[in-house]
Coordinates of C-alpha atoms and ligand atoms in Angstrom, one line a residue:
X176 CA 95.9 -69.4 -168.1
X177 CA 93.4 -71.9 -168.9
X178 CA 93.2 -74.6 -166.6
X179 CA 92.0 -78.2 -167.4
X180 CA 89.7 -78.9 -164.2
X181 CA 90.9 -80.7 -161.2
X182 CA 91.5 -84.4 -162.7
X183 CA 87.2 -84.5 -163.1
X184 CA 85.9 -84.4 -166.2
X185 CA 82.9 -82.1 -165.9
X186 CA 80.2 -82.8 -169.1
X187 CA 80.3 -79.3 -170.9
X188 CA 76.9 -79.9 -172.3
X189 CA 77.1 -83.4 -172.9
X190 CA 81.0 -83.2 -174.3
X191 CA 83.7 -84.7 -172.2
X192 CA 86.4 -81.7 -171.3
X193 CA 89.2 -83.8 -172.8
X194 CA 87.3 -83.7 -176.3
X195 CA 86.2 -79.4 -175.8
X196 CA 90.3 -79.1 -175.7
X197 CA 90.4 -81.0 -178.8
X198 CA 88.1 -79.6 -180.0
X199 CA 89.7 -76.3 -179.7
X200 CA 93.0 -77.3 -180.9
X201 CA 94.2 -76.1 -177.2
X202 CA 97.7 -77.0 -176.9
X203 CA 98.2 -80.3 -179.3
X204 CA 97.8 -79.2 -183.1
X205 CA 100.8 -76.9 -183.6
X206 CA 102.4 -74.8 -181.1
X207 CA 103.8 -71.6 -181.6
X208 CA 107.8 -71.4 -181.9
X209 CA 109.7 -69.0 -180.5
X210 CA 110.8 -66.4 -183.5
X211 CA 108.3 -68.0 -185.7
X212 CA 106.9 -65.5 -188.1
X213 CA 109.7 -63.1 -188.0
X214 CA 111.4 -65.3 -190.3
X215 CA 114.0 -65.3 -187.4
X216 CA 114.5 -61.6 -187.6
X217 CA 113.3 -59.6 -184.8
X218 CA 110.4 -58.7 -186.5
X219 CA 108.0 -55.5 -186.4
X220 CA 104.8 -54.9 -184.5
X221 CA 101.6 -57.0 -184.2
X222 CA 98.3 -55.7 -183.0
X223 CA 95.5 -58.7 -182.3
X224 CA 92.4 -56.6 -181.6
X225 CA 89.9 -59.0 -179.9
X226 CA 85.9 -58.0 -179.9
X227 CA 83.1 -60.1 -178.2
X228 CA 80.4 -58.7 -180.2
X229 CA 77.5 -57.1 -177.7
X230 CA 79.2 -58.8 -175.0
X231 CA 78.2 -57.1 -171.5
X232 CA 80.2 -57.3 -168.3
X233 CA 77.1 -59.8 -167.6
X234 CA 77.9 -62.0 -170.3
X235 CA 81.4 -62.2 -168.9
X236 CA 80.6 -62.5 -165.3
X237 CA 78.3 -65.8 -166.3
X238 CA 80.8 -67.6 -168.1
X239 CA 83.3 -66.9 -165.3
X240 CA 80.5 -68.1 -162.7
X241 CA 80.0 -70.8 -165.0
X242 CA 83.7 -72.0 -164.9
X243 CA 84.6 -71.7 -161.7
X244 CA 81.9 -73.4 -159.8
X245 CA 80.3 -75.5 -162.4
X246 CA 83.4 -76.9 -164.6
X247 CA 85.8 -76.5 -161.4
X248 CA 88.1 -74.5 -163.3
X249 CA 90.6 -71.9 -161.1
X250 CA 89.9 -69.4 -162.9
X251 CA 89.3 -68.2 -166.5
X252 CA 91.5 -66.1 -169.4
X253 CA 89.0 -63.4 -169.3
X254 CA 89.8 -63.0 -165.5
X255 CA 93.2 -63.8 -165.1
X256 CA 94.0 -60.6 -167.4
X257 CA 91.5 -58.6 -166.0
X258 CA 93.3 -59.4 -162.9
X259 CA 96.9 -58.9 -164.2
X260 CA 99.5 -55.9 -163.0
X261 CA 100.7 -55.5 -166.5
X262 CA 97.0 -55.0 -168.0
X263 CA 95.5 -52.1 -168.3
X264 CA 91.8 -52.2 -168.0
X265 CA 89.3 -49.3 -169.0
X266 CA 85.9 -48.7 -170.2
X267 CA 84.5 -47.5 -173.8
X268 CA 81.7 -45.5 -175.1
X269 CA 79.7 -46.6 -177.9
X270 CA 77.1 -44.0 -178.8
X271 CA 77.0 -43.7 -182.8
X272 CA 76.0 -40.5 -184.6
X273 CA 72.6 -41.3 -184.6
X274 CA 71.8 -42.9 -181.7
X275 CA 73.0 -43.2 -178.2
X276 CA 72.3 -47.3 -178.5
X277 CA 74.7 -47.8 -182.2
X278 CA 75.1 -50.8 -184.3
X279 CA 77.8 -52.8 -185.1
X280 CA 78.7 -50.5 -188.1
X281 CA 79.6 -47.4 -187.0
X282 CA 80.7 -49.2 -183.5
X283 CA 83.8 -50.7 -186.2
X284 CA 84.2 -47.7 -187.7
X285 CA 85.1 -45.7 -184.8
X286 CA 87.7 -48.4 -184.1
X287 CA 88.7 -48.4 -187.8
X288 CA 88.9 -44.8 -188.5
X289 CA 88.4 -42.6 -185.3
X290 CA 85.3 -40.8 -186.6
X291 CA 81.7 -41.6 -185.9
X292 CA 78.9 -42.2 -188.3
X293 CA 75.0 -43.4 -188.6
X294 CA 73.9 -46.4 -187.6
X295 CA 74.2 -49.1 -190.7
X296 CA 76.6 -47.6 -192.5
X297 CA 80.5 -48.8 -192.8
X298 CA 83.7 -46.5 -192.7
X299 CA 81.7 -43.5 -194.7
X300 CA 81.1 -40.4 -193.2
X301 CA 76.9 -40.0 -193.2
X302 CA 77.5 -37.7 -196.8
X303 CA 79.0 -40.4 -198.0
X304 CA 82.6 -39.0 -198.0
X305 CA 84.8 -42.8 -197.6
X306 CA 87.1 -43.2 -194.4
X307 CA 90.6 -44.1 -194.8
X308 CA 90.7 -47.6 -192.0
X309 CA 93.6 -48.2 -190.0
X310 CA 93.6 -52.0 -191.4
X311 CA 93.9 -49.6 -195.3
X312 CA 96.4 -47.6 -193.8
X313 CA 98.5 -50.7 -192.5
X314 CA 98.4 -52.7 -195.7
X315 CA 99.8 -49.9 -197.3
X316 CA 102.8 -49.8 -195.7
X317 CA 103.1 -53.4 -195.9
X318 CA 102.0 -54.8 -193.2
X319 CA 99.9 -58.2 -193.1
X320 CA 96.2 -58.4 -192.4
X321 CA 94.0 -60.5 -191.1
X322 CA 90.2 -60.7 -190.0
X323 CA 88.9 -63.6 -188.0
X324 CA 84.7 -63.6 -187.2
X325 CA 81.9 -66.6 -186.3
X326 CA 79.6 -64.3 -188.2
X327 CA 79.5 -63.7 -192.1
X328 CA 83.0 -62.4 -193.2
X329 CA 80.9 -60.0 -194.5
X330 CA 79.2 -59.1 -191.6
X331 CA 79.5 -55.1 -190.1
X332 CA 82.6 -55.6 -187.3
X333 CA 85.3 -56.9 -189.7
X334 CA 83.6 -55.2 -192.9
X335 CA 84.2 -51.8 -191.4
X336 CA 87.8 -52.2 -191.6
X337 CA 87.9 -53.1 -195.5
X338 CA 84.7 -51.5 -196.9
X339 CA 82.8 -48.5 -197.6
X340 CA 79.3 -49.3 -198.2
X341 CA 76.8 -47.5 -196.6
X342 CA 74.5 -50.2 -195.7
X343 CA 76.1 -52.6 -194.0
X344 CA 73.4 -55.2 -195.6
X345 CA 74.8 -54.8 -199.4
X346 CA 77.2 -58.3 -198.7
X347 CA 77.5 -59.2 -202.1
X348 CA 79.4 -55.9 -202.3
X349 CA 81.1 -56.6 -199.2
X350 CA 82.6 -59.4 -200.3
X351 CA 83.7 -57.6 -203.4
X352 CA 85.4 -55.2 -201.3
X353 CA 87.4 -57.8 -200.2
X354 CA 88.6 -59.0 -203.3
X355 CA 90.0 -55.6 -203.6
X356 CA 91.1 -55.0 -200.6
X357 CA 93.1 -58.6 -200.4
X358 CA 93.4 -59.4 -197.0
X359 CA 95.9 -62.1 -196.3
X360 CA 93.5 -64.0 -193.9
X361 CA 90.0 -64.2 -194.4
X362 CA 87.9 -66.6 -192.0
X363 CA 84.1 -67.1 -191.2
X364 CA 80.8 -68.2 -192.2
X365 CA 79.0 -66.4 -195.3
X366 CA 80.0 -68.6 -198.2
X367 CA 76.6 -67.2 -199.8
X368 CA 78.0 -64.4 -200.2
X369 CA 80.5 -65.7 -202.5
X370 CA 78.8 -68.9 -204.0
X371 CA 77.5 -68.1 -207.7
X372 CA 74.6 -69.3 -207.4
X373 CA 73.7 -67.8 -204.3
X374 CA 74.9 -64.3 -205.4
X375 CA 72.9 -62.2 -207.4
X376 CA 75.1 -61.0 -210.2
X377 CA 76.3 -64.9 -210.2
X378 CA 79.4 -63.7 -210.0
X379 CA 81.5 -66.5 -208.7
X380 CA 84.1 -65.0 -205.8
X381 CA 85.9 -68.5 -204.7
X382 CA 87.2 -68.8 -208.8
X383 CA 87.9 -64.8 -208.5
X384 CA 90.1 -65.4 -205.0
X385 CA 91.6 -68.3 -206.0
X386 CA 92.3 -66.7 -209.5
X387 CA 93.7 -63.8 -207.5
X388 CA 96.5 -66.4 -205.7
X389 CA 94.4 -67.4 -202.6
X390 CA 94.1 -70.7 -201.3
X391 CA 90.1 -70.8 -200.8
X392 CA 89.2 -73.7 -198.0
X393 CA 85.2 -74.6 -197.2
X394 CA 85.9 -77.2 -194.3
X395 CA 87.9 -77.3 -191.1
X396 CA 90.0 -80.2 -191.8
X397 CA 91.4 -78.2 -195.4
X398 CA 92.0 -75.3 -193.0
X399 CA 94.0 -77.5 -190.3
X400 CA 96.2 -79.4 -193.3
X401 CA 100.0 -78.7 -193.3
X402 CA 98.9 -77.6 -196.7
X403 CA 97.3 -74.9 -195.8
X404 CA 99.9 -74.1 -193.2
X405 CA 102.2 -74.2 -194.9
X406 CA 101.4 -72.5 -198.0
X407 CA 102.2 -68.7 -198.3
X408 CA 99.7 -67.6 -200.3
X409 CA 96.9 -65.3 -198.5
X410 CA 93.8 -67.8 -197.5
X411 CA 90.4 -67.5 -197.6
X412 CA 88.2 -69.9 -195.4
X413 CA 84.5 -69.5 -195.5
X414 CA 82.8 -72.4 -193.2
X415 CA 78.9 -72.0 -193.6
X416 CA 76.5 -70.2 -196.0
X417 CA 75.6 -67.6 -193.1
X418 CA 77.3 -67.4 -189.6
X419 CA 79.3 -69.9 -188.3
X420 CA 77.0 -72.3 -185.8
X421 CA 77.2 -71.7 -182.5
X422 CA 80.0 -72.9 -180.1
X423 CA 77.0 -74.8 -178.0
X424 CA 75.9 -76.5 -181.2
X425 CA 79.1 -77.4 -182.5
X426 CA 80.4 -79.4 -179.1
X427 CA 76.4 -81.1 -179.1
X428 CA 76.5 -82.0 -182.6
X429 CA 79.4 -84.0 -184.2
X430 CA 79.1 -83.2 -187.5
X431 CA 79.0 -79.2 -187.0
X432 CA 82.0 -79.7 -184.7
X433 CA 83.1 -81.6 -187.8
X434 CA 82.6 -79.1 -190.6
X435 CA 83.6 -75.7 -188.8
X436 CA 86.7 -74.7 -187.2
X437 CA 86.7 -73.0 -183.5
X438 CA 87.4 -69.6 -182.9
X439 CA 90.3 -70.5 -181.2
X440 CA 91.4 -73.0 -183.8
X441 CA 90.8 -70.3 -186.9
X442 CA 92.8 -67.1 -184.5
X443 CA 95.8 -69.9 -183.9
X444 CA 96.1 -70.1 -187.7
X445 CA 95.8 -66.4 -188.8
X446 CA 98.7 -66.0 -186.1
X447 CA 100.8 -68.6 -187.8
X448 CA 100.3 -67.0 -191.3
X449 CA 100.5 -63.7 -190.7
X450 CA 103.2 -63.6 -188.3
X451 CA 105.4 -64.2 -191.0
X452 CA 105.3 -60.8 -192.4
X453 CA 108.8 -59.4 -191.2
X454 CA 106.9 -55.6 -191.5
X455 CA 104.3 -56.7 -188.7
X456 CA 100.9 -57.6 -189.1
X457 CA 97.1 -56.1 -187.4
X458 CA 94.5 -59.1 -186.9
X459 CA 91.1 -58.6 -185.9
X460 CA 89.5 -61.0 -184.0
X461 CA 85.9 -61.3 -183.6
X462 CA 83.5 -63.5 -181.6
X463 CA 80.6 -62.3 -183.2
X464 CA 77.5 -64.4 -182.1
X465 CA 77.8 -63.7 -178.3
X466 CA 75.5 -60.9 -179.9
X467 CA 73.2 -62.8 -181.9
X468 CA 72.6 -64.9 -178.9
X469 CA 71.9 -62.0 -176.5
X470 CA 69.3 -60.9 -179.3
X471 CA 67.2 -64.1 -178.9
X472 CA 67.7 -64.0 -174.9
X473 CA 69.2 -67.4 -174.7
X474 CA 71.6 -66.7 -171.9
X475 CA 73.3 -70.2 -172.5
X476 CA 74.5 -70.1 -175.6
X477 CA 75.9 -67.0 -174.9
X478 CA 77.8 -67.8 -172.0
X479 CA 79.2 -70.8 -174.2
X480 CA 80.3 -68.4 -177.4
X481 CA 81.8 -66.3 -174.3
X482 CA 83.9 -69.2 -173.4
X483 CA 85.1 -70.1 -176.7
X484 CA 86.1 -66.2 -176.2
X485 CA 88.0 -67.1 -173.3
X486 CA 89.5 -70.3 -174.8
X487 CA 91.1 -68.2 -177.8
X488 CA 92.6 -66.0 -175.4
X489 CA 95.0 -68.5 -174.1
X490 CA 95.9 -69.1 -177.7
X491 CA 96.6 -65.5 -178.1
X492 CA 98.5 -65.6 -175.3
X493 CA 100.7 -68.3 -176.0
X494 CA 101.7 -66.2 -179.2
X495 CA 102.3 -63.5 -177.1
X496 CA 105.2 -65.0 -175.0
X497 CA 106.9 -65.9 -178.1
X498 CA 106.2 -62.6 -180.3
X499 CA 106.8 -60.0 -177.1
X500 CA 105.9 -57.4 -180.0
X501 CA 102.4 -57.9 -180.0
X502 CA 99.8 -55.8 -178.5
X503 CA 96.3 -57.0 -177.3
X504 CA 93.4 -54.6 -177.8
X505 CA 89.8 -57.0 -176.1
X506 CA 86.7 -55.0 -176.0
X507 CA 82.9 -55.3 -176.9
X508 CA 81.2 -52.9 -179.7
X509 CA 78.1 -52.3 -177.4
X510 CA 75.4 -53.9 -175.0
X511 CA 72.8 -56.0 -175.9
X512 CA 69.2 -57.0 -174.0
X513 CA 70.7 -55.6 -170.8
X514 CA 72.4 -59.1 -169.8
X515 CA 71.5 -59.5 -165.9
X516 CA 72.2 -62.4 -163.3
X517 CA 68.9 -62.4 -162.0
X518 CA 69.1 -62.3 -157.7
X519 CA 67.0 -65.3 -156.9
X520 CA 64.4 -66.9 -154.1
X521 CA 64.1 -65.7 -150.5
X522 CA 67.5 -63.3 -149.7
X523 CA 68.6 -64.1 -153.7
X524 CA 70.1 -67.4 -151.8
X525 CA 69.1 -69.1 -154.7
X526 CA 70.8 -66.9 -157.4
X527 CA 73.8 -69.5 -157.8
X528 CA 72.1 -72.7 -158.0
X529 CA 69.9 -70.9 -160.0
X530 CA 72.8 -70.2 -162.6
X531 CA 73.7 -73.4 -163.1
X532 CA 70.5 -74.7 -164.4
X533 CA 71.4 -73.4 -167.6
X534 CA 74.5 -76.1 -167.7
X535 CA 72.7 -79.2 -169.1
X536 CA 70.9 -77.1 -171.8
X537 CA 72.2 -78.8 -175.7
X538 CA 71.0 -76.8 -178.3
X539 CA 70.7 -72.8 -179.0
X540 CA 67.3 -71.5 -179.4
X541 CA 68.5 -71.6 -183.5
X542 CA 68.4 -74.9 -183.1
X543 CA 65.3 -75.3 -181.4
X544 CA 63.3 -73.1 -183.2
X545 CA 64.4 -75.1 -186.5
X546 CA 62.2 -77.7 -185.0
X547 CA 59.2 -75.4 -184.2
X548 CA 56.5 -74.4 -186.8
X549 CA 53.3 -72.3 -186.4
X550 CA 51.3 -75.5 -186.5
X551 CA 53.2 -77.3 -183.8
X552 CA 50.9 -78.0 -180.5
X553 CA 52.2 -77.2 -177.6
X554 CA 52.1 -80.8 -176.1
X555 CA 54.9 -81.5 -179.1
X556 CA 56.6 -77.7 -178.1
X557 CA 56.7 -79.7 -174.1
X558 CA 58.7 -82.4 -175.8
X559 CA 60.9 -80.5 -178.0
X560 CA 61.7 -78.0 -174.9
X561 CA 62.1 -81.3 -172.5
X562 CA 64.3 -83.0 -175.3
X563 CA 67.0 -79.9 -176.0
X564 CA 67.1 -78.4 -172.5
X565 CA 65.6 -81.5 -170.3
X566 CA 63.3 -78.8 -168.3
X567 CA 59.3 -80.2 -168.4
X568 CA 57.7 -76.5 -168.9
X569 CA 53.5 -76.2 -168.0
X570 CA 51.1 -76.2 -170.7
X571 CA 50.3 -72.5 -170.4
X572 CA 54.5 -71.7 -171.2
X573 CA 54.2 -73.8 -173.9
X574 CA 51.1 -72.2 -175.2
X575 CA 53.0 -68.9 -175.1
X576 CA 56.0 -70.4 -176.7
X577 CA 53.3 -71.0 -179.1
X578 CA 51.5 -67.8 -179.5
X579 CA 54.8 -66.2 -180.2
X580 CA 55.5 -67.9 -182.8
X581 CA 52.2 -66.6 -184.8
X582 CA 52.5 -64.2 -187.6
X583 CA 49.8 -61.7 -185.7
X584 CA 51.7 -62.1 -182.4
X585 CA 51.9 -59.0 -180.4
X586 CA 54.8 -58.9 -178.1
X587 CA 54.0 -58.8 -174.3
X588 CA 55.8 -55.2 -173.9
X589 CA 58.5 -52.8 -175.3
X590 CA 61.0 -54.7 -176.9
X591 CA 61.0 -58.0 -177.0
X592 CA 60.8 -58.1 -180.5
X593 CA 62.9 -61.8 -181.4
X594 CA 60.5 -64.0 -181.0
X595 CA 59.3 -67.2 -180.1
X596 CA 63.1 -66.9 -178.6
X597 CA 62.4 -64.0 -175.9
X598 CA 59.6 -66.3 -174.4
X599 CA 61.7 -68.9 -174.4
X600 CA 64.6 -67.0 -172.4
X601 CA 61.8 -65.7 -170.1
X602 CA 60.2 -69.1 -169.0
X603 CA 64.1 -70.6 -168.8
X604 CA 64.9 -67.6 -166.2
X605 CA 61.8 -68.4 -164.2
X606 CA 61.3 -70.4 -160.7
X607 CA 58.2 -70.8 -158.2
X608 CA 58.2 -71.2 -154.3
X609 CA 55.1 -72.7 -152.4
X610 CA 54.3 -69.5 -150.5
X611 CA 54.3 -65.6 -152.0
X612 CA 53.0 -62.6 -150.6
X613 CA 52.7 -59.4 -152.9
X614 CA 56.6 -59.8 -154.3
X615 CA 58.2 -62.0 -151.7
X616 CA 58.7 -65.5 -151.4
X617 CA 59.4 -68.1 -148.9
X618 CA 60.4 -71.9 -149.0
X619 CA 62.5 -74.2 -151.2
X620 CA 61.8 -73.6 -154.7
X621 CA 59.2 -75.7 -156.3
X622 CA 60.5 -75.1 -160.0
X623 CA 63.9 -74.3 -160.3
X624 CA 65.5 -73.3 -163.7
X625 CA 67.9 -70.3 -164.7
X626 CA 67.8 -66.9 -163.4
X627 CA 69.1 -64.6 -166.6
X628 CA 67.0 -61.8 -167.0
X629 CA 66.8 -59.3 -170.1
X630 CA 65.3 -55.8 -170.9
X631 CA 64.6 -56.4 -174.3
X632 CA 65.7 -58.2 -177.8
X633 CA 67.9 -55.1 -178.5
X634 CA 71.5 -53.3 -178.3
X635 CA 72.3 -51.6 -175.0
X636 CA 73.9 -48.4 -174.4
X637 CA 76.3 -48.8 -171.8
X638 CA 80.0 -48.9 -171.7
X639 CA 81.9 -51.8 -173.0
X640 CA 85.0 -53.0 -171.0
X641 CA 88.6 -52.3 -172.8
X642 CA 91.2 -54.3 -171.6
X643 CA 94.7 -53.8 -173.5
X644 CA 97.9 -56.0 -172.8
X645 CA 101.4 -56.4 -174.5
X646 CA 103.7 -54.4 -176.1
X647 CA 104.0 -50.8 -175.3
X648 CA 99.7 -51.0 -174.0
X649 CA 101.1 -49.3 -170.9
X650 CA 101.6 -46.1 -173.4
X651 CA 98.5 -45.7 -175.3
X652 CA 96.1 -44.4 -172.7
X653 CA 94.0 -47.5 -172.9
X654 CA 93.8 -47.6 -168.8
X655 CA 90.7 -45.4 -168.2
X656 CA 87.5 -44.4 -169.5
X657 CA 87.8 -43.3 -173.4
X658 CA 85.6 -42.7 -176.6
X659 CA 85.3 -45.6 -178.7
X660 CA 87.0 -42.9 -181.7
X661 CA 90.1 -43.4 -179.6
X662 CA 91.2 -46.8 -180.2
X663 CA 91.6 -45.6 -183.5
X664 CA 94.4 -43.2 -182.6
X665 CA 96.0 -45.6 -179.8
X666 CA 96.0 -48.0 -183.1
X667 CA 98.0 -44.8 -184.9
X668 CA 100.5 -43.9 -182.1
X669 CA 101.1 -47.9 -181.7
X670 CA 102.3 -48.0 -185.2
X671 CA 103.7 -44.4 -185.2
X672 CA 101.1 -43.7 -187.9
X673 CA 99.9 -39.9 -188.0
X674 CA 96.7 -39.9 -189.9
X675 CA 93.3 -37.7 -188.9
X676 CA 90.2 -38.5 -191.0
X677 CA 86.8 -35.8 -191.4
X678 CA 84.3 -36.0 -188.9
X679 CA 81.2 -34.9 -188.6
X680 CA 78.8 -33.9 -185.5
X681 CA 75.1 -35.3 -184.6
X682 CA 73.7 -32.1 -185.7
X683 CA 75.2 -32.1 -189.1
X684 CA 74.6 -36.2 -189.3
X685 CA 71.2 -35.2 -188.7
X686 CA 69.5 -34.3 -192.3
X687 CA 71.0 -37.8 -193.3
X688 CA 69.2 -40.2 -190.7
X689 CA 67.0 -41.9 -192.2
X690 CA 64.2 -44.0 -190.3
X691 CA 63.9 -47.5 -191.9
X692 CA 60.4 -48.8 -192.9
X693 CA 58.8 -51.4 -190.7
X694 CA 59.4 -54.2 -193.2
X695 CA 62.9 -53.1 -193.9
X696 CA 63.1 -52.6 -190.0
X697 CA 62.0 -56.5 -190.2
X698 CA 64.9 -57.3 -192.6
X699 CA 67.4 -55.6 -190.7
X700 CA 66.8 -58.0 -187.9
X701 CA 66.1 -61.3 -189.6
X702 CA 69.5 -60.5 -191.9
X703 CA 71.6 -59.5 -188.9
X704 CA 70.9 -62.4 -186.5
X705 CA 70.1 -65.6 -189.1
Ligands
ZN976 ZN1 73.5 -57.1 -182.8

């Protein structure tokens, strides 16, 4: 399991290793007791499933490179199980109902319900007709449930296991939904979404949960009280007005580090809590921004969400040996920008040291771009790109950075449609050598810098890893390639739950696509990733 380095502390982006396993509660806060939860009693079943949201093999790969030759560390959680006889490791299809690259939505819903449905909507077939969830289905017969995200609460991967909205935009709903729905753990960013002054039927949702028996917390250090621990009503934790910051912003800047709790911090909680149901309990897990940071092509701040990934599976774990019931589902809802380690300079010799430039990079390109405007020249965009990720780019990249970030801005093919961030990811991934004929080079490098390359700001369509663990995994079929409709049915037969919902095919799904309008198209994007 997670290892602490070999006795030298490697700076993980300017943050001492000692403080990162503070920082992630690894080990010291509270420790899991044998029988906890179960009141004792043997207890009944627990199913954590894990999702890095459009987390690629690549993604993975890089934080394990990462690691292992930059941090020194033997190996990483991600790995280790991977690696592991009693693991069974397989791969998923994502395709959606409408298209063969889907969105988060449907990508839940399959989990959640074992039918398919359109792009955008939640667990509704495309006629609307609602989809009974396995996490509705669970609660029902009294077991404890628990959903656990860095994005909005009420964004699509844990919303399609409560709600039926069609679009997956209509969060003001969402959250509603919850209310309903009463989830005993509730923990993210998206406060907005219940703040009355930020809602628009001012309805205010933290009075209406905490009216409705929830302790409601807004800062980490109310989520880590013995309080909250110990108090047995359900718990609603919402840390920022949108998603949670990124893991790379939150070790470089105290008072975000301050403010929100880690992934690995929130999972160790809902664990505590919900363990504690004698019926058994079903937590979703969801590292949601590995995505959002794929979208904008910044390859380093999605290797660091990937490793607070990694970090809360060694929490998981730990539970694990002590609740032998529990089964471990990890998998990613889709691809996204076609993640690739980038072979580099003459023979790719380069490719590793090329890698590791990304390591002294402090800031996400969220952050960055908070300090760009249209007006900025591009000797201030040098500075600001020398400041945040200490490379001194040419005046032509930082015209382009420039250029990209105007309203007419076309960009420079297909789909690189996140911008100024795409540019940026592009001139990070770039190196020159003194001599070049037609495509090949020769020499030492003259620049050196990273070496992630992307296809495009978008999803993927490739399979998604599915890596199952624990309690009675070795009997659900999880080992090989399956549908991503099946989880939902390994979910079932875990639980010795027999339930089929409708489902429809593409062609009848078909008269019910609709193609969004270039400014709601615009929407879409700007609402999912900020
Ligand atoms: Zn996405």
């Amino acid at each position: 399991m997670e290892k602490t380095g070999r006795g030298k502390e490697k700076s993980l982006s300017g943050v001492s290793r000692r403080d990162v396993l503070k920082i992630m509660g690894a080990g010291a806060i509270y420790t899991f007791l044998p029988g906890e939860g179960h009141g004792g009693s043997p207890g009944g079943e627990g199913l954590i499933f894990v999702v890095g949201d459009g987390m690629p093999l690549g993604v993975i790969k890089g934080m394990h490179q990462i690691r292992t030759r930059v941090y020194g560390d033997k190996g990483t959680n991600f790995y280790s199980k991977m690696k592991d006889v009693h693991s069974n490791l397989g791969y998923m299809s994502t395709e959606s109902l409408s298209s063969i690259v889907t969105d988060s939505a449907p990508a839940s819903v399959a989990w959640s319900t074992g039918s398919k449905t359109l792009n955008r909507a939640l667990a509704s077939l495309p006629d609307g007709r609602p989809l009974k969830t396995i996490m509705e289905l669970l609660k029902e017969q009294g077991y404890a449930c628990g959903l656990v995200t860095t994005t909005r609460v009420t964004h699509a991967t844990p919303a399609a296991w409560v709600s039926h909205q069609m679009q997956r935009d209509d969060e003001d709903a969402i959250a509603i939904d919850y209310l309903r729905f009463k989830p005993e753990i509730l923990l993210g960013g998206g406060s907005r979404f219940f703040d009355p002054s930020r809602r628009k039927d001012g309805n205010d949702l933290f009075k209406a949960f905490s009216d409705g028996g929830y302790d409601v917390v807004r800062e980490r250090v109310n989520l880590l009280s013995t309080e909250t621990l110990s108090s047995s009503k359900p718990l609603l934790g919402v840390f920022n007005s949108s998603h949670m910051s990124y893991y790379l912003d939150r070790l470089n800047q105290s008072e975000l580090g301050k403010r929100e709790p880690a992934l690995p911090e929130m999972t160790r909680i809902a664990l505590q809590k919900l363990s504690r149901n004698p019926k058994g309990f079903v937590l979703q897990v969801e590292a949601g921004r590995i995505d959002h940071a794929n979208h904008s092509n910044d390859a380093w701040a999605a290797i660091l969400d990937t490793h607070e990934l990694d970090l809360t599976l060694a929490v998981i774990d730990e539970f694990v040996k002590v609740n032998p019931k529990t089964l471990v589902i990890i998998t990613s809802d889709h691809g996204n920008s076609g993640w690739g380690i980038n072979g580099t300079g003459p023979e790719y010799n380069d490719s590793t040291e090329a890698l590791k430039k990304y390591q002294p990079i402090k800031a996400s390109f969220e952050v960055i771009k908070a300090r760009l405007k249209k007006e900025t020249t591009p000797a201030e965009i040098k500075d600001i790109f020398e400041h945040f990720t200490t490379f001194r780019i040419t005046d032509e990249e930082a015209s382009m950075i420039q250029a990209a970030m105007q309203p007419d801005y076309k960009p420079f093919h297909g789909d690189y449609v996140i911008q100024p961030d795409a540019v940026m990811g592009m001139i990070l991934a770039h190196s020159t050598y003194p001599k070049m004929k037609g495509v090949s080079i020769e020499g030492p490098s003259l620049v050196r810098r990273g070496n992630v390359g992307f296809t495009s700001t978008n999803h993927t369509g490739e399979d998604q890893i599915l890596l199952s663990y624990g309690y009675k995994a070795k009997q659900l079929g999880l080992h090989r390639h399956v549908d991503n409709t099946y989880l939902f049915s390994a979910m079932c037969e875990f639980f010795g739950i027999k339930y089929k919902n409708p489902t429809m095919t593409e062609e009848e799904a078909k008269p019910f696509i609709k193609t969004a309008s270039l400014e709601e198209w615009k929407r879409h994007m700007e609402l999912h990733v900020a």
